[in-house]
Amino acid sequence: MKLPCPLCGSRALEEFTYLGDASVTRPDPETETLDDWYAFVYLRDNPCGRMHELWQHSGGCRAWIVVERDTLTHEVFGSELARDRNTRERAA
Amino acid sequence: MRYSIFSLARQALSGHRNWQPAWRDPEPKPGYDAIIVGGGGHGLATAYYLAKEHGITNVAVLEKGYLGGGNVGRNTTIVRSNYMLPGNVRFYEKSLQLWENLSQDLNFNVMFSQRGVLNLAHSDAQVDAFARRGNSMRLHGVDAELLTPEQIAREVPALDLANARFPVYGGLMQRRGGTARHDAVAWGFARAADGLGVDIIQNCEVTGFRREGGRITGVETTRGTINAPKIGLAVAGHTSRLAEMAGLRLPIESHLLQAFVSEGVKPMLDHVVTFAAGHFYISQSDKGGLVFGSSLDGYNSYSARGNLPAVEHCVEALMSLMPSAGRLRLLRHWGGVMDMTMDGSPIIDKTPIEGLYLNGGWCYGGFKATPGSGWCFAHTIAQDRPHYLNSALSLDRFRHGEVLDEERSGPVPNLH
């Protein structure tokens, strides 16, 4: 499997480190409850199909990226810098 | 028909033409007292112990594909109970004790071979950690023996103990551990459960749950609606998908694990050996093939199809440990879907939904647990509460901070 790094282009899997589901969000410190932390740390959707995931290009430019990938077919649909996605989502 | 030397002789005299199928192929009834979803090792064992220990024989096991066609038929067959944490060790030791009499109990030869499981240590710190784990095991009444490099060289001559990068400093041996014939385990439990009246229904996929006032009352399947007041899930690998149908979100991710078998050779490895420097485990099957595996591929996957970097990592570990294996060719390798929990330990518990019970999160250690898991899950379903032996394997342990993290790697499933 190869992953597209927005900065370096298509690179081999061995250059990347996996963190996991990019859809989980850290609880808001203003409104957090213990249940929010439980969900953030432990609970996952674990989809069979398209999934957004956090990877780090640790053997390359060291950027954190969000990759959209199919967990059943391993087809990769694209990627963007995690920072860009974060900025966009906050604006939205 | 009971299998014995006499039944074999009788069948031989009639030219082996009168053997009966080992289990029936019944049509699903409209309702049962309990339904187990998943016809793998754990589901079949659960049905067997429900019938045998609790007298609940009006049970159906629903299997999406064919019996034993999932991970129970594709694993490295290692059986052991060398855990450190009390919540785990008591459960796995119960399972090992069930293994020790399983062939007699099921009247089916599961070829359980107590050849010993040896964990190698590659630093002083690892020797200390193994001594601590061995002491914990012995305090729980489990056998454990700390071996010196000289003892290991005598017992397991095929290993390269003086490897320049990963020299062997010692090892922890559990002599009661070993291997079993994985298919025979599925077939043996299926035959024994069927003999007690359990209906094993293959090619029957669960597509949804029926509920009444928050309570589970049955399942929708590709072969129609089947009602039951108690439903147990034993579908490790796909637990999240079934749980989603019931509206549950779980501390589980599905990951990919590969395993390998070499061509058959004469006996060269008498034990199960694990290489702690690179997470690698190997044994030799009764047919002569070396059976080995390593870590997960590392990312969420339902594909059951592995990647090549993981193959390379695994074969590198093999070459570090047993350079003589470099001449062997691989016969086959395969990938399977693993239920990885957030702490690396399994879940056998009730769920927040009345009538729905959960057995899953086996990470990649489910095979050894097959009898113990079935025994504890059957108790949990029949008595509507966990047994002491699986009380620590609870679903809400994550919420309460009572995780069972043997590897101490935190809530990161791909690191367990």
Coordinates of C-alpha atoms in Angstrom, one line a residue:
Chain A
M1 CA 0.0 0.0 0.0
K2 CA 1.2 3.5 -0.8
L3 CA -0.1 6.7 0.9
P4 CA -0.3 10.2 -0.6
C5 CA 1.6 12.8 1.5
P6 CA 0.3 16.3 0.5
L7 CA 3.9 17.5 0.8
C8 CA 6.0 14.6 -0.6
G9 CA 3.6 12.8 -3.0
S10 CA 2.9 9.1 -3.1
R11 CA 5.2 7.3 -0.6
A12 CA 5.5 3.7 0.7
L13 CA 3.6 2.5 3.7
E14 CA 6.8 1.9 5.8
E15 CA 7.4 5.7 5.9
F16 CA 4.2 6.3 7.9
T17 CA 3.1 5.8 11.5
Y18 CA -0.6 5.1 12.2
L19 CA -2.5 6.8 15.0
G20 CA -6.1 5.9 14.1
D21 CA -9.6 7.3 13.6
A22 CA -9.5 11.0 12.8
S23 CA -13.2 11.6 13.6
V24 CA -12.8 11.5 17.4
T25 CA -12.6 14.9 18.9
R26 CA -11.1 16.0 22.2
P27 CA -13.7 17.1 24.7
D28 CA -14.3 20.8 25.1
P29 CA -12.8 21.9 28.4
E30 CA -15.8 24.3 29.0
T31 CA -18.4 21.6 28.8
E32 CA -16.6 18.3 29.3
T33 CA -18.0 15.4 31.3
L34 CA -16.4 12.0 32.2
D35 CA -18.5 10.4 29.5
D36 CA -17.0 12.7 26.9
W37 CA -13.5 11.6 27.9
Y38 CA -14.5 7.9 28.0
A39 CA -15.9 8.2 24.4
F40 CA -12.8 10.2 23.3
V41 CA -10.2 7.7 24.7
Y42 CA -11.9 4.4 24.2
L43 CA -15.0 4.3 21.9
R44 CA -14.6 3.9 18.2
D45 CA -17.0 3.6 15.2
N46 CA -14.7 1.1 13.6
P47 CA -16.3 1.4 10.1
C48 CA -16.2 -1.3 7.5
G49 CA -15.7 1.0 4.4
R50 CA -14.5 4.6 4.1
M51 CA -12.7 6.0 7.1
H52 CA -10.7 9.2 7.9
E53 CA -7.5 8.3 9.7
L54 CA -4.5 10.1 11.2
W55 CA -1.1 9.1 10.0
Q56 CA 2.3 10.8 10.5
H57 CA 4.8 10.8 7.7
S58 CA 7.4 9.9 10.4
G59 CA 10.0 8.6 7.9
G60 CA 9.7 11.6 5.8
C61 CA 8.6 15.2 6.3
R62 CA 7.0 14.4 9.7
A63 CA 3.7 16.1 8.9
W64 CA 0.5 14.8 10.4
I65 CA -2.0 14.0 7.7
V66 CA -5.6 12.8 7.4
V67 CA -6.0 10.0 4.9
E68 CA -9.4 8.8 3.6
R69 CA -9.1 5.1 3.0
D70 CA -11.5 2.1 2.6
T71 CA -10.9 -0.4 5.4
L72 CA -12.4 -3.2 3.3
T73 CA -10.6 -2.7 0.0
H74 CA -7.6 -0.6 1.2
E75 CA -8.4 1.9 -1.6
V76 CA -7.0 5.4 -0.8
F77 CA -9.1 8.3 -1.8
G78 CA -6.9 11.2 -0.8
S79 CA -5.2 13.1 2.0
E80 CA -4.7 16.5 3.4
L81 CA -2.6 18.0 6.2
A82 CA -4.3 17.5 9.6
R83 CA -3.7 21.2 10.3
D84 CA -5.7 22.2 7.2
R85 CA -8.5 19.9 8.0
N86 CA -8.6 21.2 11.6
T87 CA -8.7 24.9 10.5
R88 CA -11.4 24.1 7.9
E89 CA -13.6 22.3 10.5
R90 CA -13.2 25.1 13.0
A91 CA -14.3 27.6 10.5
A92 CA -17.3 25.6 9.5
Chain B
M1 CA -22.0 -42.5 17.4
R2 CA -19.2 -42.4 20.0
Y3 CA -15.8 -42.5 18.4
S4 CA -13.5 -45.3 19.8
I5 CA -11.2 -48.0 18.7
F6 CA -14.2 -50.3 18.5
S7 CA -16.3 -48.0 16.3
L8 CA -13.2 -47.6 14.1
A9 CA -12.8 -51.4 13.8
R10 CA -16.5 -51.9 13.2
Q11 CA -16.5 -49.3 10.4
A12 CA -13.3 -50.8 8.9
L13 CA -15.0 -54.2 8.6
S14 CA -17.8 -52.6 6.6
G15 CA -15.4 -50.7 4.4
H16 CA -15.9 -47.3 6.1
R17 CA -19.2 -46.9 4.2
N18 CA -21.5 -46.3 7.2
W19 CA -19.9 -43.3 8.9
Q20 CA -22.6 -40.7 9.8
P21 CA -22.1 -36.9 9.4
A22 CA -20.6 -35.4 12.6
W23 CA -23.5 -32.9 12.9
R24 CA -26.9 -32.3 11.5
D25 CA -27.8 -29.5 9.0
P26 CA -31.2 -28.4 10.4
E27 CA -33.6 -25.7 9.2
P28 CA -33.9 -22.9 11.7
K29 CA -36.9 -23.1 14.1
P30 CA -39.0 -20.0 14.7
G31 CA -37.7 -19.6 18.2
Y32 CA -35.0 -20.9 20.7
D33 CA -34.2 -20.3 24.3
A34 CA -30.9 -18.8 23.3
I35 CA -29.1 -17.9 20.1
I36 CA -25.4 -17.7 19.6
V37 CA -24.3 -15.5 16.7
G38 CA -21.0 -16.9 15.2
G39 CA -20.2 -20.5 14.4
G40 CA -16.5 -20.3 15.2
G41 CA -14.7 -21.8 18.1
H42 CA -16.0 -19.5 20.8
G43 CA -19.6 -19.6 19.6
L44 CA -19.6 -23.4 19.3
A45 CA -17.9 -23.8 22.7
T46 CA -20.5 -21.5 24.2
A47 CA -23.4 -23.6 22.8
Y48 CA -21.7 -26.8 24.0
Y49 CA -21.3 -25.5 27.6
L50 CA -24.8 -24.0 27.6
A51 CA -26.1 -27.5 26.9
K52 CA -23.7 -29.4 29.1
E53 CA -23.2 -27.2 32.2
H54 CA -26.6 -25.4 32.3
G55 CA -29.0 -27.8 30.6
I56 CA -30.1 -25.2 28.0
T57 CA -30.2 -27.4 24.9
N58 CA -32.8 -25.4 22.8
V59 CA -30.0 -23.3 21.3
A60 CA -29.1 -22.2 17.8
V61 CA -25.7 -21.3 16.6
L62 CA -26.0 -19.0 13.5
E63 CA -23.0 -18.9 11.2
K64 CA -22.8 -16.4 8.2
G65 CA -20.5 -18.7 6.2
Y66 CA -19.5 -22.2 7.0
L67 CA -18.6 -23.8 10.3
G68 CA -15.1 -22.9 11.5
G69 CA -14.4 -20.9 8.4
G70 CA -13.1 -17.9 10.2
N71 CA -10.1 -17.4 12.5
V72 CA -10.6 -20.7 14.3
G73 CA -9.5 -22.4 11.1
R74 CA -6.7 -20.0 10.5
N75 CA -4.4 -19.3 13.4
T76 CA -1.1 -20.3 14.9
T77 CA -2.8 -22.7 17.3
I78 CA -0.9 -21.7 20.4
V79 CA -2.4 -22.6 23.8
R80 CA -0.9 -21.0 27.1
S81 CA -1.9 -19.3 30.3
N82 CA 1.3 -17.3 31.0
Y83 CA -0.4 -14.0 31.8
M84 CA 0.5 -11.7 34.7
L85 CA -2.6 -9.7 35.7
P86 CA -4.9 -11.5 38.1
G87 CA -8.0 -10.8 36.0
N88 CA -6.5 -12.5 33.0
V89 CA -4.5 -15.3 34.5
R90 CA -7.4 -16.9 36.4
F91 CA -9.5 -16.9 33.2
Y92 CA -6.7 -18.3 30.9
E93 CA -5.7 -21.0 33.5
K94 CA -9.3 -22.2 33.6
S95 CA -9.2 -22.4 29.8
L96 CA -5.9 -24.4 29.9
Q97 CA -7.4 -26.8 32.4
L98 CA -10.3 -27.4 30.1
W99 CA -7.9 -28.0 27.2
E100 CA -6.1 -30.7 29.2
N101 CA -9.2 -32.9 29.2
L102 CA -10.9 -31.6 26.0
S103 CA -10.4 -34.5 23.7
Q104 CA -11.9 -36.9 26.3
D105 CA -14.7 -34.5 27.1
L106 CA -15.7 -33.9 23.4
N107 CA -14.9 -37.5 22.3
F108 CA -13.0 -35.9 19.5
N109 CA -9.2 -35.8 19.2
V110 CA -8.2 -32.1 19.3
M111 CA -4.5 -33.2 19.2
F112 CA -3.7 -31.0 22.2
S113 CA 0.1 -31.2 22.6
Q114 CA 1.6 -29.8 25.8
R115 CA 5.0 -29.3 24.3
G116 CA 5.8 -26.2 26.3
V117 CA 5.8 -22.5 25.5
L118 CA 9.1 -20.7 25.8
N119 CA 9.3 -16.9 25.8
L120 CA 12.9 -15.7 25.1
A121 CA 14.3 -12.6 26.9
H122 CA 16.9 -10.4 25.1
S123 CA 18.0 -8.1 27.9
D124 CA 18.5 -8.1 31.7
A125 CA 15.4 -6.0 32.0
Q126 CA 13.3 -8.6 30.1
V127 CA 14.7 -11.4 32.3
D128 CA 13.5 -9.4 35.3
A129 CA 10.1 -8.8 33.7
F130 CA 9.8 -12.5 33.0
A131 CA 10.8 -13.5 36.5
R132 CA 8.1 -11.1 37.8
R133 CA 5.5 -12.6 35.4
G134 CA 6.6 -16.1 36.3
N135 CA 6.2 -15.3 40.0
S136 CA 2.7 -13.9 39.4
M137 CA 1.8 -17.0 37.5
R138 CA 3.1 -19.3 40.3
L139 CA 1.2 -17.3 42.9
H140 CA -2.0 -18.1 40.9
G141 CA -1.1 -21.8 40.8
V142 CA 0.1 -21.8 37.2
D143 CA 3.4 -23.5 36.2
A144 CA 6.3 -21.3 35.2
E145 CA 10.0 -21.9 35.0
L146 CA 12.8 -19.4 34.4
L147 CA 15.5 -20.9 32.1
T148 CA 19.1 -19.9 31.6
P149 CA 20.7 -19.6 28.1
E150 CA 22.5 -22.9 28.8
Q151 CA 19.3 -24.7 29.5
I152 CA 17.7 -23.2 26.4
A153 CA 20.6 -24.2 24.2
R154 CA 20.2 -27.8 25.5
E155 CA 16.5 -28.0 25.0
V156 CA 16.1 -25.9 21.8
P157 CA 19.2 -26.3 19.7
A158 CA 17.8 -24.8 16.5
L159 CA 17.9 -21.3 18.0
D160 CA 20.7 -18.8 17.4
L161 CA 21.2 -17.7 21.0
A162 CA 24.4 -15.7 20.4
N163 CA 22.8 -13.4 17.8
A164 CA 24.9 -10.2 17.8
R165 CA 21.9 -7.8 17.9
F166 CA 19.5 -9.8 20.0
P167 CA 21.4 -12.3 22.2
V168 CA 19.3 -14.5 24.4
Y169 CA 19.6 -13.8 28.2
G170 CA 17.1 -16.3 29.4
G171 CA 13.5 -17.5 28.9
L172 CA 10.3 -18.1 30.7
M173 CA 8.9 -21.6 30.0
Q174 CA 5.4 -22.8 30.6
R175 CA 5.6 -26.5 30.1
R176 CA 1.8 -27.1 30.2
G177 CA 1.3 -24.8 27.2
G178 CA 1.5 -26.0 23.7
T179 CA -0.6 -26.3 20.5
A180 CA -3.8 -28.0 19.3
R181 CA -5.3 -28.9 16.0
H182 CA -7.5 -25.8 15.3
D183 CA -10.0 -27.3 12.8
A184 CA -10.6 -30.3 15.2
V185 CA -11.5 -27.8 17.9
A186 CA -14.2 -26.3 15.8
W187 CA -15.4 -29.7 14.6
G188 CA -15.2 -31.3 18.0
F189 CA -17.3 -28.6 19.7
A190 CA -19.8 -28.6 16.8
R191 CA -20.2 -32.4 17.0
A192 CA -20.5 -32.4 20.8
A193 CA -23.0 -29.5 20.9
D194 CA -25.1 -31.1 18.1
G195 CA -25.1 -34.3 20.1
L196 CA -26.7 -32.4 23.0
G197 CA -29.4 -31.0 20.8
V198 CA -27.9 -27.7 19.6
D199 CA -28.9 -26.6 16.1
I200 CA -25.9 -25.4 14.1
I201 CA -27.3 -23.3 11.2
Q202 CA -24.7 -22.4 8.5
N203 CA -25.1 -19.8 5.7
C204 CA -27.3 -17.8 7.9
E205 CA -26.2 -14.1 8.3
V206 CA -27.7 -11.9 11.0
T207 CA -28.9 -8.7 9.4
G208 CA -30.6 -7.0 12.4
F209 CA -32.0 -7.3 15.9
R210 CA -35.6 -7.4 17.0
R211 CA -36.4 -5.4 20.1
E212 CA -39.4 -4.8 22.3
G213 CA -39.3 -2.0 24.9
G214 CA -35.5 -2.0 24.9
R215 CA -35.3 -5.7 25.3
I216 CA -33.8 -8.1 22.6
T217 CA -36.4 -10.5 21.4
G218 CA -34.8 -12.1 18.3
V219 CA -32.7 -11.6 15.2
E220 CA -33.4 -11.0 11.5
T221 CA -31.4 -13.2 9.3
T222 CA -31.0 -14.1 5.7
R223 CA -33.0 -17.2 6.5
G224 CA -35.9 -15.4 8.2
T225 CA -36.7 -14.1 11.7
I226 CA -35.6 -16.2 14.7
N227 CA -36.8 -15.4 18.2
A228 CA -35.0 -15.9 21.4
P229 CA -35.0 -14.1 24.8
K230 CA -31.2 -14.3 25.0
I231 CA -28.7 -13.6 22.3
G232 CA -24.9 -14.0 22.5
L233 CA -22.5 -12.4 20.1
A234 CA -19.3 -14.4 19.4
V235 CA -18.2 -12.8 16.1
A236 CA -14.7 -11.5 16.9
G237 CA -13.3 -9.5 14.0
H238 CA -16.8 -8.1 13.2
T239 CA -18.1 -7.4 16.7
S240 CA -18.4 -3.6 16.0
R241 CA -20.6 -4.2 12.9
L242 CA -23.0 -6.5 14.8
A243 CA -23.0 -4.1 17.9
E244 CA -23.8 -1.2 15.6
M245 CA -27.0 -3.0 14.5
A246 CA -27.9 -3.0 18.2
G247 CA -26.9 0.6 18.6
L248 CA -23.8 0.0 20.7
R249 CA -20.4 1.7 20.2
L250 CA -17.5 -0.4 21.5
P251 CA -13.9 0.1 22.6
I252 CA -12.8 -2.1 19.7
E253 CA -11.1 -1.7 16.4
S254 CA -10.7 -4.3 13.6
H255 CA -7.1 -4.9 12.6
L256 CA -5.3 -7.3 10.3
L257 CA -2.9 -10.1 11.3
Q258 CA -1.0 -12.4 9.0
A259 CA 0.4 -15.9 9.7
F260 CA 2.6 -18.3 7.7
V261 CA 3.3 -22.0 7.2
S262 CA 6.5 -23.3 5.6
E263 CA 6.9 -26.5 3.7
G264 CA 7.1 -29.7 5.9
V265 CA 10.4 -30.8 7.3
K266 CA 11.6 -33.4 9.8
P267 CA 11.2 -32.4 13.5
M268 CA 13.5 -29.4 14.2
L269 CA 11.6 -27.4 16.9
D270 CA 9.9 -29.3 19.8
H271 CA 8.4 -26.3 21.6
V272 CA 6.4 -23.1 20.9
V273 CA 9.1 -20.4 21.0
T274 CA 8.5 -16.6 21.1
F275 CA 11.1 -14.0 20.3
A276 CA 10.5 -11.0 22.4
A277 CA 12.8 -8.6 20.6
G278 CA 10.6 -8.4 17.5
H279 CA 7.3 -10.0 18.7
F280 CA 7.4 -13.3 16.8
Y281 CA 6.1 -16.8 17.7
I282 CA 6.8 -20.1 16.0
S283 CA 6.1 -23.8 16.4
Q284 CA 6.3 -26.9 14.2
S285 CA 3.0 -28.6 13.2
D286 CA 2.6 -32.3 13.3
K287 CA 2.8 -32.3 9.5
G288 CA 6.3 -30.7 9.8
G289 CA 5.5 -27.2 8.6
L290 CA 6.9 -24.3 10.6
V291 CA 3.9 -22.2 11.7
F292 CA 4.7 -18.6 12.6
G293 CA 3.4 -15.1 12.9
S294 CA 4.2 -11.7 14.2
S295 CA 2.6 -8.3 14.9
L296 CA -0.5 -6.7 13.3
D297 CA -0.2 -4.9 9.9
G298 CA -0.9 -1.8 11.9
Y299 CA -4.0 0.0 10.6
N300 CA -7.8 -0.6 10.7
S301 CA -8.8 -3.2 8.2
Y302 CA -11.6 -5.7 7.4
S303 CA -9.9 -7.0 4.3
A304 CA -8.2 -10.2 5.6
R305 CA -5.5 -9.4 3.1
G306 CA -2.0 -8.5 4.4
N307 CA 0.7 -6.2 3.3
L308 CA 4.3 -7.0 2.4
P309 CA 6.2 -4.8 5.0
A310 CA 4.6 -7.0 7.7
V311 CA 5.7 -10.1 5.8
E312 CA 9.3 -8.8 5.7
H313 CA 9.2 -7.9 9.4
C314 CA 8.0 -11.4 10.3
V315 CA 10.6 -13.2 8.2
E316 CA 13.4 -11.0 9.5
A317 CA 12.5 -12.0 13.0
L318 CA 12.5 -15.7 11.9
M319 CA 15.9 -15.3 10.4
S320 CA 17.3 -13.7 13.5
L321 CA 16.0 -16.5 15.7
M322 CA 16.5 -19.5 13.5
P323 CA 18.9 -18.9 10.6
S324 CA 18.5 -22.5 9.5
A325 CA 14.9 -21.7 8.5
G326 CA 16.2 -19.5 5.6
R327 CA 16.4 -22.5 3.3
L328 CA 12.7 -23.3 3.7
R329 CA 10.0 -22.1 1.3
L330 CA 6.7 -20.7 2.5
L331 CA 3.8 -23.0 1.7
R332 CA 1.1 -20.5 2.3
H333 CA 0.2 -17.4 4.3
W334 CA -3.0 -15.7 5.2
G335 CA -4.6 -12.7 6.8
G336 CA -7.4 -12.5 9.3
V337 CA -9.5 -9.8 10.9
M338 CA -8.8 -9.3 14.7
D339 CA -11.0 -7.6 17.2
M340 CA -8.5 -5.3 18.9
T341 CA -9.7 -3.8 22.2
M342 CA -8.3 -0.7 23.8
D343 CA -6.3 -2.6 26.5
G344 CA -5.5 -5.8 24.6
S345 CA -7.7 -8.0 26.8
P346 CA -11.0 -9.6 25.7
I347 CA -14.6 -8.8 26.7
I348 CA -17.1 -11.4 28.0
D349 CA -20.0 -9.6 29.6
K350 CA -23.6 -8.6 29.5
T351 CA -24.4 -5.4 27.4
P352 CA -26.5 -2.4 28.4
I353 CA -29.3 -4.0 26.3
E354 CA -31.3 -6.6 28.2
G355 CA -31.0 -10.1 26.6
L356 CA -27.9 -9.2 24.6
Y357 CA -24.5 -10.7 25.6
L358 CA -21.1 -9.9 24.2
N359 CA -18.1 -12.1 23.7
G360 CA -15.4 -10.4 21.7
G361 CA -12.2 -8.3 21.6
W362 CA -10.0 -11.4 21.4
C363 CA -7.1 -9.4 19.8
Y364 CA -5.0 -12.1 18.4
G365 CA -5.1 -14.5 21.3
G366 CA -8.6 -16.0 21.0
F367 CA -7.7 -19.6 20.1
K368 CA -6.2 -20.5 23.4
A369 CA -9.2 -19.1 25.2
T370 CA -11.8 -21.1 23.1
P371 CA -12.9 -23.6 25.9
G372 CA -12.6 -21.1 28.7
S373 CA -14.4 -18.4 26.7
G374 CA -17.3 -20.8 25.9
W375 CA -17.5 -21.9 29.5
C376 CA -17.6 -18.4 30.9
F377 CA -19.9 -17.0 28.2
A378 CA -22.3 -19.9 28.7
H379 CA -22.4 -19.1 32.5
T380 CA -22.9 -15.4 31.8
I381 CA -25.8 -16.1 29.4
A382 CA -27.5 -18.8 31.5
Q383 CA -27.1 -17.1 34.9
D384 CA -27.5 -13.5 33.5
R385 CA -24.3 -12.5 35.3
P386 CA -20.6 -13.0 34.7
H387 CA -18.7 -15.8 36.5
Y388 CA -15.9 -14.8 38.9
L389 CA -13.5 -16.1 36.2
N390 CA -14.6 -13.5 33.6
S391 CA -15.6 -10.8 36.0
A392 CA -12.6 -8.7 35.2
L393 CA -13.2 -9.0 31.4
S394 CA -16.1 -6.6 31.7
L395 CA -17.3 -4.2 29.0
D396 CA -17.5 -1.2 31.4
R397 CA -13.9 -1.7 32.8
F398 CA -12.8 1.1 30.4
R399 CA -15.3 3.5 31.8
H400 CA -14.1 2.8 35.3
G401 CA -10.4 2.7 34.7
E402 CA -10.0 -1.0 35.4
V403 CA -8.2 -1.8 32.2
L404 CA -6.3 -5.1 31.8
D405 CA -3.3 -3.8 29.8
E406 CA -0.7 -6.7 29.9
E407 CA 1.6 -4.8 27.5
R408 CA 1.2 -1.5 29.2
S409 CA 0.9 0.2 25.8
G410 CA -2.2 2.4 26.5
P411 CA -5.5 2.8 24.6
V412 CA -3.8 2.2 21.2
P413 CA -5.2 -1.0 19.7
N414 CA -2.5 -1.5 17.0
L415 CA 0.2 -1.6 19.7
H416 CA -1.2 -4.5 21.7

